[in-house]
Backbone as a chain_set.jsonl record, in Angstrom:
{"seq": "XXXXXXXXXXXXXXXXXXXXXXXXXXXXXXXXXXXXXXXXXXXXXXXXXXXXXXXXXXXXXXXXXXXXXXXXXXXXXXXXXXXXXXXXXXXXXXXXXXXXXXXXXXXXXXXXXXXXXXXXXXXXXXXXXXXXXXXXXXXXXXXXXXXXXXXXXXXXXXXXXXXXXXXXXXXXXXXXXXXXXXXXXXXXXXXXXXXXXXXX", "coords": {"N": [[139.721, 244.962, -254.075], [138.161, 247.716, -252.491], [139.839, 250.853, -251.643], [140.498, 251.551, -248.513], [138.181, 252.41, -246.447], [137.865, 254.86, -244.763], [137.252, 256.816, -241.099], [136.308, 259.695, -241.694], [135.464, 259.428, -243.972], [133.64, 258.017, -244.187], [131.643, 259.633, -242.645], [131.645, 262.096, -243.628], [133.332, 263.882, -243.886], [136.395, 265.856, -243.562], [139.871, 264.97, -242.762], [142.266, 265.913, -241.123], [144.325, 263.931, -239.928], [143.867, 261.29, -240.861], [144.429, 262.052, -243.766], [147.251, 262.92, -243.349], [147.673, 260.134, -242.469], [147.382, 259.033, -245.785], [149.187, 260.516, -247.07], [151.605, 259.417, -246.258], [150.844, 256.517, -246.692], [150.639, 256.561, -249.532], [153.338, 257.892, -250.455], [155.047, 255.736, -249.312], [154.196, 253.568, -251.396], [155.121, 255.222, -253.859], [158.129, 255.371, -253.422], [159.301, 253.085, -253.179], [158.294, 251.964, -255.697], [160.005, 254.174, -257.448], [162.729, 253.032, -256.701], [162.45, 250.025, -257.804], [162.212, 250.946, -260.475], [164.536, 252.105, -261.24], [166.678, 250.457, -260.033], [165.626, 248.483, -262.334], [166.417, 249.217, -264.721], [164.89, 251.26, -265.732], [162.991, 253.886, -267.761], [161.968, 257.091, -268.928], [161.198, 256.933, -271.251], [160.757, 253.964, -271.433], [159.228, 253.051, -269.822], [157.883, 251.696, -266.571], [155.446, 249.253, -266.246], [152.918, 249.421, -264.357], [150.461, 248.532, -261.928], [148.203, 249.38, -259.362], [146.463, 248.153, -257.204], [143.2, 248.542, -255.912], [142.828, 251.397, -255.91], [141.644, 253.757, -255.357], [141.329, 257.081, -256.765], [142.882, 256.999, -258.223], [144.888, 258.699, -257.427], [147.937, 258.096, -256.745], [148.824, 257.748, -259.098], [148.878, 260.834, -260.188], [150.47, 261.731, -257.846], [153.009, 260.576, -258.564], [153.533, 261.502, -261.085], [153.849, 264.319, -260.352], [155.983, 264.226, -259.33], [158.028, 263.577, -260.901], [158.523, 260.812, -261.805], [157.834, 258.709, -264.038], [155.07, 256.489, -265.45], [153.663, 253.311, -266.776], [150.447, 252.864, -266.441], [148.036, 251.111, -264.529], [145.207, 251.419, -262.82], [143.158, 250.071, -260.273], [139.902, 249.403, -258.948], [136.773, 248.309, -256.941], [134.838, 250.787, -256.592], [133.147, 252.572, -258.875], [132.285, 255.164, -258.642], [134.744, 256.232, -256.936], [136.706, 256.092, -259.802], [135.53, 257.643, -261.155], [135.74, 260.068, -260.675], [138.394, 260.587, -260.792], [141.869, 262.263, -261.529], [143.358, 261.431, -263.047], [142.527, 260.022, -264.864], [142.237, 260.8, -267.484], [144.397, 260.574, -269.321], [146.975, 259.41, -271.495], [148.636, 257.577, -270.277], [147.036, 256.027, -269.278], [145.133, 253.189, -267.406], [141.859, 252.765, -266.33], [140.456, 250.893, -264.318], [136.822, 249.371, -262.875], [136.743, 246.504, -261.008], [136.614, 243.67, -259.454], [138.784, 242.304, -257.25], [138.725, 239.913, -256.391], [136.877, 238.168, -257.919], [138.259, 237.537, -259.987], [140.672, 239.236, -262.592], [140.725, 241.193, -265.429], [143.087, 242.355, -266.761], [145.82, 241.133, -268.777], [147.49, 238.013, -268.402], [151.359, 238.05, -267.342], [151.781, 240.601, -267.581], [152.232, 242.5, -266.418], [154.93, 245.065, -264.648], [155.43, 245.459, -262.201], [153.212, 245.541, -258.822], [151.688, 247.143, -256.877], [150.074, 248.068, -254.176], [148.293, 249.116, -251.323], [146.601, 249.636, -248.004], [144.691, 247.743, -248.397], [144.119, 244.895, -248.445], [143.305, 244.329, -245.852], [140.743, 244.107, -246.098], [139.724, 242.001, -247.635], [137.912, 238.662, -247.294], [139.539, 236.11, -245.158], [139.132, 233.693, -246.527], [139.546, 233.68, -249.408], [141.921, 235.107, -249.994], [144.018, 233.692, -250.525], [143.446, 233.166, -253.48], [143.501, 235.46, -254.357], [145.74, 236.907, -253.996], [147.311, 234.614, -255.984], [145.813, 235.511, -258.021], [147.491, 238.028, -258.772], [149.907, 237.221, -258.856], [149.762, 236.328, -261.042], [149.633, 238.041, -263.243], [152.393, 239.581, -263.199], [155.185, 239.711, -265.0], [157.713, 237.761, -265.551], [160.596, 238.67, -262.808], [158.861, 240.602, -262.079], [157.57, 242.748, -259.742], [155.623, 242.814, -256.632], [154.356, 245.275, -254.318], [152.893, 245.451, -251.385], [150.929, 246.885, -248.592], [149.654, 246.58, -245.461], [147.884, 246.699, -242.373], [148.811, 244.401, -239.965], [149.377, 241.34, -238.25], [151.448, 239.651, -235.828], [152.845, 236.245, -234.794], [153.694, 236.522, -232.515], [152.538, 238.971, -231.46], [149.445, 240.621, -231.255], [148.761, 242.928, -232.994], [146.393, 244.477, -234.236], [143.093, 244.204, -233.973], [140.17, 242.377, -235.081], [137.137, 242.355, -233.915], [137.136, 245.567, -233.354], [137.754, 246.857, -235.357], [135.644, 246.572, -237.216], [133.9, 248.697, -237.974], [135.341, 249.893, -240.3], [134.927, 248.32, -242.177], [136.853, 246.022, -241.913], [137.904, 243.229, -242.262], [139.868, 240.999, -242.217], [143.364, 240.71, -240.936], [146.099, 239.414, -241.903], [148.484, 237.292, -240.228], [151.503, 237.883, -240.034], [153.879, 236.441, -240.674], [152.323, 234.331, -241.795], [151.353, 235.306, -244.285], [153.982, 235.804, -245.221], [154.408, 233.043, -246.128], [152.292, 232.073, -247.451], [152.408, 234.114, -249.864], [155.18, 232.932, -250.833], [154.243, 230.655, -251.767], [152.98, 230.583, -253.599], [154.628, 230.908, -255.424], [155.687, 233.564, -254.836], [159.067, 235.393, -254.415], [160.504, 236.121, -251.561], [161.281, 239.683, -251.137], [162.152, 242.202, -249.2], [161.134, 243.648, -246.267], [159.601, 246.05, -244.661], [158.643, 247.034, -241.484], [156.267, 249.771, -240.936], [154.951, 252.924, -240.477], [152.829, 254.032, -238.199], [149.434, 255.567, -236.834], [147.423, 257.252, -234.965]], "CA": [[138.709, 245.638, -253.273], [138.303, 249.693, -252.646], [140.468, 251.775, -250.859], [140.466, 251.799, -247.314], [136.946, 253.489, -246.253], [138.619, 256.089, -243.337], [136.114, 256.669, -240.681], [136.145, 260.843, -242.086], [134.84, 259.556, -245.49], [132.521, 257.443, -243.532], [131.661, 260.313, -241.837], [132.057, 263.02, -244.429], [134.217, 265.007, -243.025], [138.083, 265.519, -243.895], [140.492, 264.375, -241.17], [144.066, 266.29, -240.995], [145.067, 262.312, -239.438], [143.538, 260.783, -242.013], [145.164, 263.13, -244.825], [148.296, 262.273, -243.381], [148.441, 258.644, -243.334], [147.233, 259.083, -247.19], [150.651, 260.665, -247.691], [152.676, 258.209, -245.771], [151.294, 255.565, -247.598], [151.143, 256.995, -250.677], [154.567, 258.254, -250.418], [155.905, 254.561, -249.29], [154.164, 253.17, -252.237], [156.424, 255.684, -254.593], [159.519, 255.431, -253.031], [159.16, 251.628, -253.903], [158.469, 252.032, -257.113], [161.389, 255.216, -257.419], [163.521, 251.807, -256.378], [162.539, 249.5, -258.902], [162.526, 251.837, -261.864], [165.881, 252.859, -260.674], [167.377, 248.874, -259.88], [165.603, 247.719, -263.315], [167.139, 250.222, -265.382], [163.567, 251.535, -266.827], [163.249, 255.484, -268.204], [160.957, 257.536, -269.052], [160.882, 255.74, -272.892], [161.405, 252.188, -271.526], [158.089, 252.664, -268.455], [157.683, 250.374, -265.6], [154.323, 248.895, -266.363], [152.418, 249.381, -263.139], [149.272, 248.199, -261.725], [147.771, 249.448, -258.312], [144.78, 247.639, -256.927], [142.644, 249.521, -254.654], [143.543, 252.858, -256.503], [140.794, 254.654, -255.12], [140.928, 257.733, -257.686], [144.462, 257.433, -259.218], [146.041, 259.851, -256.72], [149.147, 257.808, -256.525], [149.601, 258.387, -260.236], [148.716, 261.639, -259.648], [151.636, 262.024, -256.874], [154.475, 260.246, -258.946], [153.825, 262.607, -261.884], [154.217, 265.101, -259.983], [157.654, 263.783, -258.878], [158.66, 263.029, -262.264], [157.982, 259.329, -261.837], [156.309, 258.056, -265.38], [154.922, 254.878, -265.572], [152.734, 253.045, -267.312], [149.935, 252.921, -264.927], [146.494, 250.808, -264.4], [144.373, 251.361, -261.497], [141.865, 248.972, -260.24], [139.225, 249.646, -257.88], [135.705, 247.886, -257.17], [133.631, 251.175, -256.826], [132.803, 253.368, -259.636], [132.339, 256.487, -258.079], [136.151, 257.037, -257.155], [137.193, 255.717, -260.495], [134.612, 258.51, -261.716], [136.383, 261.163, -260.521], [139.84, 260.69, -260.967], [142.705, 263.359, -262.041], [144.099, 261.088, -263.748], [140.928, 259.577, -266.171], [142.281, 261.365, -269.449], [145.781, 260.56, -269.405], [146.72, 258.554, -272.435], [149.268, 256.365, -269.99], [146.356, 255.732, -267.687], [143.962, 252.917, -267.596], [141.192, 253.097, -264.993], [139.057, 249.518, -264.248], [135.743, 248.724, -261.952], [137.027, 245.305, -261.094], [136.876, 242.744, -257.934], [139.623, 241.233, -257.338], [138.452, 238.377, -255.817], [136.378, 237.334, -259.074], [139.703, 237.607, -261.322], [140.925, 240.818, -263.509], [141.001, 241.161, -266.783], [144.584, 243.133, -267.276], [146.47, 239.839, -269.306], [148.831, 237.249, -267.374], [152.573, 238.946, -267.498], [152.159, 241.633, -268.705], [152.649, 243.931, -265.168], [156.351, 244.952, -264.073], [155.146, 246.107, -260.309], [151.712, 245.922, -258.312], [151.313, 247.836, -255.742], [148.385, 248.153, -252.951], [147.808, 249.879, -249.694], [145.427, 249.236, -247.545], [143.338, 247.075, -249.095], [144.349, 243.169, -248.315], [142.931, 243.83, -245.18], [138.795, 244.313, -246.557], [139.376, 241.111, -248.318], [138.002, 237.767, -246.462], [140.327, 235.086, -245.322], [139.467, 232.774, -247.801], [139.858, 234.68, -250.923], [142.861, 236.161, -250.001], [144.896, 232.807, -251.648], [143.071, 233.215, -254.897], [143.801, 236.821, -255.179], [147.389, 236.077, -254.435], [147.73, 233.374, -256.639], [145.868, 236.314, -259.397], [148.465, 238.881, -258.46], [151.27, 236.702, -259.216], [149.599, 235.779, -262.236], [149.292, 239.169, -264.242], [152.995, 239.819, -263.09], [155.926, 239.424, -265.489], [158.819, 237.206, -264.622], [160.815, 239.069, -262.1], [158.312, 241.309, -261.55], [157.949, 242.292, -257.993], [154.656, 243.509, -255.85], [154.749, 245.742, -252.832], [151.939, 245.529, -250.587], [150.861, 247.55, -247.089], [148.425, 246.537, -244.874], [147.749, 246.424, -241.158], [148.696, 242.8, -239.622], [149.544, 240.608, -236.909], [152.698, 238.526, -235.789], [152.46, 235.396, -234.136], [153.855, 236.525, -231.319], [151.882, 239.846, -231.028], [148.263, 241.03, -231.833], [148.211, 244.875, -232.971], [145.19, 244.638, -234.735], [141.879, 243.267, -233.3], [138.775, 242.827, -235.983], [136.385, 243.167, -233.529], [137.523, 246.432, -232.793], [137.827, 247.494, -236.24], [134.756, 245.793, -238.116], [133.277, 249.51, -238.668], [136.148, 250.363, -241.002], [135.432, 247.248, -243.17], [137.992, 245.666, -242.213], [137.686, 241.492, -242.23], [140.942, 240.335, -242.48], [144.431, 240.545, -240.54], [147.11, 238.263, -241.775], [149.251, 237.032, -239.491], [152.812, 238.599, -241.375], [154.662, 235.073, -240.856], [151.424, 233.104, -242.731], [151.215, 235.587, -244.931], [154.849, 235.76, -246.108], [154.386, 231.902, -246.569], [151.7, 231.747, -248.628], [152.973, 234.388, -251.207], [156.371, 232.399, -250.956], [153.929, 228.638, -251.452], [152.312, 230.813, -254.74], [155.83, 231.603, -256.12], [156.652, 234.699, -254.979], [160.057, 235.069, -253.866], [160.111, 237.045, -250.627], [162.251, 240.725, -251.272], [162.011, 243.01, -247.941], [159.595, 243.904, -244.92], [159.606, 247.53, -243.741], [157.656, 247.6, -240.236], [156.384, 250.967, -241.071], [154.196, 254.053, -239.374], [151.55, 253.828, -237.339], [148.887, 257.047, -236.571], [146.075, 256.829, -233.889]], "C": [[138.999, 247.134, -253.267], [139.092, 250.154, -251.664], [139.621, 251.749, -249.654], [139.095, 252.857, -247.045], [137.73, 253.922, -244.344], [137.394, 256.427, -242.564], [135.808, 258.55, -240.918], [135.679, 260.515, -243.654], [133.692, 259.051, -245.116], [131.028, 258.839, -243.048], [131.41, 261.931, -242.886], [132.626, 264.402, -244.304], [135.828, 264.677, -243.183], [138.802, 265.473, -242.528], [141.926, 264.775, -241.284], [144.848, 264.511, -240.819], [145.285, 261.844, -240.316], [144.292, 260.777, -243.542], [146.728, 262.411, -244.71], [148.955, 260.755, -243.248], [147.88, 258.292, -245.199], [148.627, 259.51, -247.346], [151.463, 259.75, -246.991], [151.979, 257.069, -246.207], [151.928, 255.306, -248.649], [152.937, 257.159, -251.725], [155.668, 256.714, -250.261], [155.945, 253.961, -250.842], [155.256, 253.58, -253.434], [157.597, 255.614, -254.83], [159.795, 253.576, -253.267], [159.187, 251.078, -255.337], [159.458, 252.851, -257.986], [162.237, 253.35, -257.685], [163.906, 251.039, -257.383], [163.34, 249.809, -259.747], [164.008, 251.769, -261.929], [166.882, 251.211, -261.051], [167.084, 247.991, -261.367], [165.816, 248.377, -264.399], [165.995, 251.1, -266.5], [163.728, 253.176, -267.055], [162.261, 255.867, -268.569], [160.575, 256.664, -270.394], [160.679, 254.603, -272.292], [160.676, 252.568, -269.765], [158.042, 251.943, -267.968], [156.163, 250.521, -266.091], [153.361, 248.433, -264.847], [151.049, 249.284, -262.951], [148.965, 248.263, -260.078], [146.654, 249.154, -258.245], [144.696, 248.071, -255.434], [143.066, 251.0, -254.583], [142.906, 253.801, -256.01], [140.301, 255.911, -256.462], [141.892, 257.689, -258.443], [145.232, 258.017, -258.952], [147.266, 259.449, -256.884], [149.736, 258.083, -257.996], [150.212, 259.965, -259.942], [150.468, 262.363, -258.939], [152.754, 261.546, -257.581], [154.404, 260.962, -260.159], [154.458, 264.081, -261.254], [155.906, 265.373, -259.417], [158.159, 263.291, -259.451], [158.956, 261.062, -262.306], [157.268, 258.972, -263.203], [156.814, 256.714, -264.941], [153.337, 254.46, -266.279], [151.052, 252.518, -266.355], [148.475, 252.202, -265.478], [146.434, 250.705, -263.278], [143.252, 250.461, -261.396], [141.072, 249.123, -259.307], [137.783, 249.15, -257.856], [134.74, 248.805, -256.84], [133.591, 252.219, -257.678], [132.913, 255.187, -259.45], [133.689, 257.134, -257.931], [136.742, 257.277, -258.531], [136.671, 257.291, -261.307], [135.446, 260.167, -261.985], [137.425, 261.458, -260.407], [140.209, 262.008, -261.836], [142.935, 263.278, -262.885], [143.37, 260.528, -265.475], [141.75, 259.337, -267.395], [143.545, 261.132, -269.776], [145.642, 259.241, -270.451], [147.66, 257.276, -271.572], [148.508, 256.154, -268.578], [145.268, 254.855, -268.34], [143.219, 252.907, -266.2], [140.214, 251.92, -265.115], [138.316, 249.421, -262.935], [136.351, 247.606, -261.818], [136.947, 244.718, -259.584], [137.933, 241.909, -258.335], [139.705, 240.156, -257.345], [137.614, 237.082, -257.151], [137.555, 237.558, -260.5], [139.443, 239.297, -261.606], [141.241, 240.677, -264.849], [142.304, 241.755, -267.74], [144.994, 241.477, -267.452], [147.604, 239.704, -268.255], [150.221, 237.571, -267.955], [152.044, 239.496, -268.155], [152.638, 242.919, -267.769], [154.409, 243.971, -264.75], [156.171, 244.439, -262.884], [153.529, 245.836, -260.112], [152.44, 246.332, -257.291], [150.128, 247.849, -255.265], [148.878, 248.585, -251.538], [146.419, 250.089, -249.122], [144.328, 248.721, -247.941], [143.294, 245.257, -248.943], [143.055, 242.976, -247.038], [141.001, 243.552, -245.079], [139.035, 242.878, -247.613], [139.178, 239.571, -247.637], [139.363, 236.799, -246.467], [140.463, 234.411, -246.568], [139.357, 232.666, -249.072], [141.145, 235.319, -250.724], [144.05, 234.725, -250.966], [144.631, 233.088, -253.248], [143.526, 234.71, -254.922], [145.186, 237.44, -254.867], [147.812, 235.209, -255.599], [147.371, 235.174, -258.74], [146.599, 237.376, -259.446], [149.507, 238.401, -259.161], [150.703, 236.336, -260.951], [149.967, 236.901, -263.471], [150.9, 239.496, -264.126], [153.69, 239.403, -264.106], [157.436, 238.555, -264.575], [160.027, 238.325, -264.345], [160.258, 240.162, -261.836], [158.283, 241.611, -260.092], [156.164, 243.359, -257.667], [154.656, 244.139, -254.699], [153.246, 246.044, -252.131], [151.719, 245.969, -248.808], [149.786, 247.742, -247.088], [148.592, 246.633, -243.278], [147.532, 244.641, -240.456], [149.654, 242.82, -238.251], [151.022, 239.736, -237.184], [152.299, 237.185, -235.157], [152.85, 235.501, -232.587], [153.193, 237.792, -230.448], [150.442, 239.794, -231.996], [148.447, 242.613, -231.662], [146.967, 245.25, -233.557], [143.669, 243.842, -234.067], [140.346, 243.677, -234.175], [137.75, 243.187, -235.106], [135.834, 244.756, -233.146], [137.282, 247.366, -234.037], [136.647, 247.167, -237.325], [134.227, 247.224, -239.212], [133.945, 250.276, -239.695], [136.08, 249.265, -242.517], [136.174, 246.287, -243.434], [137.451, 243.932, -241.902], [138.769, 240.705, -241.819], [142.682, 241.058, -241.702], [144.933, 239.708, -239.953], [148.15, 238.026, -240.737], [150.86, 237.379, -240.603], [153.738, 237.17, -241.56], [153.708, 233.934, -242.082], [151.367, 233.972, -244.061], [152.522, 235.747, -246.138], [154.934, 234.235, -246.955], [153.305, 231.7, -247.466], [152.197, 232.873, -250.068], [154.118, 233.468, -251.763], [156.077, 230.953, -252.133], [153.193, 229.024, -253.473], [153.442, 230.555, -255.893], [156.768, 232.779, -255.969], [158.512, 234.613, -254.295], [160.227, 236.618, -252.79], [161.916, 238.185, -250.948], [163.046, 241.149, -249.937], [160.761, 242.963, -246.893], [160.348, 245.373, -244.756], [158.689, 247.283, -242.349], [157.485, 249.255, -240.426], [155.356, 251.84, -240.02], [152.952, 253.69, -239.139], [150.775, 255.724, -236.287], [147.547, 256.639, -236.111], [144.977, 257.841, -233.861]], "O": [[139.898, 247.673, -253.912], [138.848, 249.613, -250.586], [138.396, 251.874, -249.642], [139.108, 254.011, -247.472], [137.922, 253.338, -243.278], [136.359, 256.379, -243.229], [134.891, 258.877, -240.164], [135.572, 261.448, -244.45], [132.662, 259.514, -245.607], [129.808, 258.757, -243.191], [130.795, 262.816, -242.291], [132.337, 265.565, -244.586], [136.376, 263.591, -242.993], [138.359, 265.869, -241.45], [142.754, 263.902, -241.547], [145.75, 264.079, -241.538], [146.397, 261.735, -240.831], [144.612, 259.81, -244.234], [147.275, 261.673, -245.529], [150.033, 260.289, -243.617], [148.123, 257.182, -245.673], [149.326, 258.639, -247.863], [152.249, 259.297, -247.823], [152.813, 256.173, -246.076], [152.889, 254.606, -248.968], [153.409, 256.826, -252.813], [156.732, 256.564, -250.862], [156.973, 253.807, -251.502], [156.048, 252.778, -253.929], [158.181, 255.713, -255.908], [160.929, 253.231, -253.598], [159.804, 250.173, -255.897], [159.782, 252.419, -259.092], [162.206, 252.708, -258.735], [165.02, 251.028, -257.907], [164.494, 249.455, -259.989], [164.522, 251.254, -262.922], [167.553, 250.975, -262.055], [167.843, 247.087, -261.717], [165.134, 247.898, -265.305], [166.198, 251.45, -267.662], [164.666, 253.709, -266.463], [161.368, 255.022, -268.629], [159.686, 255.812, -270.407], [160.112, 253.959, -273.174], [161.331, 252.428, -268.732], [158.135, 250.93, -268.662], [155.662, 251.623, -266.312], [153.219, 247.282, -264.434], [150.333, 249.903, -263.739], [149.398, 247.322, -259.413], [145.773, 249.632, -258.961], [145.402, 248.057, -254.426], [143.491, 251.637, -253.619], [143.455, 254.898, -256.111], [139.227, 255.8, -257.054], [141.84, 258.378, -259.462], [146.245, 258.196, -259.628], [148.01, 260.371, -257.218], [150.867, 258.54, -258.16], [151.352, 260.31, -259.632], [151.263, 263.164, -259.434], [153.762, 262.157, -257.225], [155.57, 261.17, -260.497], [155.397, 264.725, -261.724], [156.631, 266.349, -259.22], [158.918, 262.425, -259.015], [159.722, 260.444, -263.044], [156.038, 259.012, -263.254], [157.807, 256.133, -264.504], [152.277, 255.086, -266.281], [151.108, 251.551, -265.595], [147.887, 252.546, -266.504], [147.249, 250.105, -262.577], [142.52, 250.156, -262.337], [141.75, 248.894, -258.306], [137.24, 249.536, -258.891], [133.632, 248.294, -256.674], [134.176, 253.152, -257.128], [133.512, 256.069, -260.066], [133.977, 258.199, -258.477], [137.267, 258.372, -258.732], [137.478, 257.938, -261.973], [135.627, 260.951, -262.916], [137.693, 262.564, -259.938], [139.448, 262.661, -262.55], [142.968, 264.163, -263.74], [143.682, 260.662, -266.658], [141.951, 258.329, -268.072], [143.819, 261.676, -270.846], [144.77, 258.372, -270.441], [147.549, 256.124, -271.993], [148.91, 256.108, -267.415], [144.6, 255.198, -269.315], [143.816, 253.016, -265.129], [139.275, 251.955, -265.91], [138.983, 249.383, -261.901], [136.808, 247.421, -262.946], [137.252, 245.434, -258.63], [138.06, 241.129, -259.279], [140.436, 239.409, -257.995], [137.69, 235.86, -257.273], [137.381, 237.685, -261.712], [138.647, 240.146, -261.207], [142.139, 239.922, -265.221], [142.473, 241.661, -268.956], [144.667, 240.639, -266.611], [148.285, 240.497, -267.605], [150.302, 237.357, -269.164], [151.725, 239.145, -269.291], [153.192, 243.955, -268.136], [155.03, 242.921, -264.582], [156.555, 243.344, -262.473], [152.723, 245.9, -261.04], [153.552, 245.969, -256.908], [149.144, 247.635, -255.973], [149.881, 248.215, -250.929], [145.418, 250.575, -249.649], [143.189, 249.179, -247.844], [142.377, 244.568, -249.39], [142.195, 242.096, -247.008], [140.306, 242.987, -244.234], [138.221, 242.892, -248.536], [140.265, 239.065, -247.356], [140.109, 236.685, -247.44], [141.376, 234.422, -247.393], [139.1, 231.655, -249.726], [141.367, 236.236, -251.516], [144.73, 235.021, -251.949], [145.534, 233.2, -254.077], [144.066, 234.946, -256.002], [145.632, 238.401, -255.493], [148.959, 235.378, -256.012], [148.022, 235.545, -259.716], [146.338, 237.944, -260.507], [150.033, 239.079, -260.044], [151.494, 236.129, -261.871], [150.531, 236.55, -264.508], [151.162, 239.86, -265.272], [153.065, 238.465, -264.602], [157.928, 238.726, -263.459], [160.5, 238.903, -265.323], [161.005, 240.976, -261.295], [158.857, 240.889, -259.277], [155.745, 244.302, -258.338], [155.054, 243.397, -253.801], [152.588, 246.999, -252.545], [152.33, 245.373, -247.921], [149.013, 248.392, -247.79], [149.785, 246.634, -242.975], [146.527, 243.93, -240.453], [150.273, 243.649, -237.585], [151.524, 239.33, -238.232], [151.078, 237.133, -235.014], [152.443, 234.778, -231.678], [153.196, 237.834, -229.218], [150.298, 239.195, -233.062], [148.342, 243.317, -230.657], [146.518, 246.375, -233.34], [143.712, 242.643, -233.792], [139.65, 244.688, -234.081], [137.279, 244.306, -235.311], [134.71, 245.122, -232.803], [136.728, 248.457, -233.901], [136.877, 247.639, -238.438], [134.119, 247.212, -240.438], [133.364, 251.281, -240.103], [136.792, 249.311, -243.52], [136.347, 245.709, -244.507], [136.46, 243.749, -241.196], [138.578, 239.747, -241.071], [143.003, 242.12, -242.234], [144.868, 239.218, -238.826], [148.72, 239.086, -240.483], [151.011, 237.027, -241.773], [154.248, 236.941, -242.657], [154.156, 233.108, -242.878], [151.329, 233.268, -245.07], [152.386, 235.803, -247.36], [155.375, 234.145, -248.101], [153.598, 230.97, -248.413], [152.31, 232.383, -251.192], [154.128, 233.197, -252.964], [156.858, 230.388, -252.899], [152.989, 228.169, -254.336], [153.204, 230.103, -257.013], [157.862, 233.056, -256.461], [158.918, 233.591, -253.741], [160.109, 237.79, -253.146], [163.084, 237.798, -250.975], [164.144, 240.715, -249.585], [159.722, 242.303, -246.894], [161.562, 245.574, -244.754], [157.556, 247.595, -242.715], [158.42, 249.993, -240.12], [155.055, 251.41, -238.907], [152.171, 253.095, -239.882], [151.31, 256.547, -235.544], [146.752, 255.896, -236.687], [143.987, 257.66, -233.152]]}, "num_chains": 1, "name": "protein.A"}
């Protein structure tokens, strides 16, 4: 699905707030992938093969070039328009796809090191969110790993409330206990959790 619609894009109007949880995601996402690279002994010759869904324009490439990060990079996003205007477009280690997740992807099964995503699980209904788990794990290489950040729930707390948030798009917040179990029930094998930042 597309990048997080912010209620200043909604809105068309830039949002200092806004801005800055773009870099504190952004920035998590990197420092994740920094990690990898780093733990799976990859180099600039010998690229992590990376795939972010819900790329919006490619910024996150974008941002890890800039921080000497290469990687082999596909973005995936279901609306045209961002994809349109990317930085990144022309880069020969960039592909850029229209795609729904939810109706499959066409990047081949293993062939990804890493996925990555931010903010985007939670615009995808409940009951699509198994199948596009199950196609996540699929495109991955064995010991690949995925890092994903969204806004969710515990079982013993509610921080999120859809009604509350519907006008953001939002559909969906997993409970973080059901949700570690169904990646676990797909195959994945559970890494870390960060509890990370929160901006009002």
């Amino acid at each position: 699905m597309s990048h997080s619609q912010y209620k200043c894009q909604v809105q068309g109007k830039e949002s200092y707030i806004d801005n800055l949880f773009v870099i504190f995601s952004q920035s998590y996402l990197m420092n994740q992938v920094k990690e990898y690279h780093k733990e799976k002994g990859h180099s600039n010759k010998n690229r992590v093969k990376l795939l972010e869904l819900g790329c919006y324009n490619g910024r996150v490439m974008q941002f890890m070039t800039q921080q000497m990060i290469f990687v082999n990079y596909t973005g995936i996003d279901v609306t045209q328009k961002y994809l349109a205007h990317s930085p990144v477009a022309r880069r020969k280690d960039v592909t850029l796809l229209c795609e729904d997740v939810t109706q499959g992807l066409t990047v081949a099964d293993g062939s990804q090191d890493m996925i990555i995503s931010s903010e985007v699980l939670e615009h995808i209904n409940p009951e699509d969110l198994p199948g596009v788990i199950q196609t996540l794990y699929n495109k991955l290489k064995v010991g690949g790993r995925i890092c994903v950040a969204f806004p969710m729930n515990t079982r013993d707390k509610m921080y999120h409330d859809l009604s509350k948030e519907k006008g953001l798009g939002h559909v969906n917040f997993p409970v973080y206990e059901d949700f570690i179990k169904l990646c676990e029930n797909t195959g994945f094998t559970f890494h870390h959790y960060d509890s990370g930042f929160s901006l009002k």
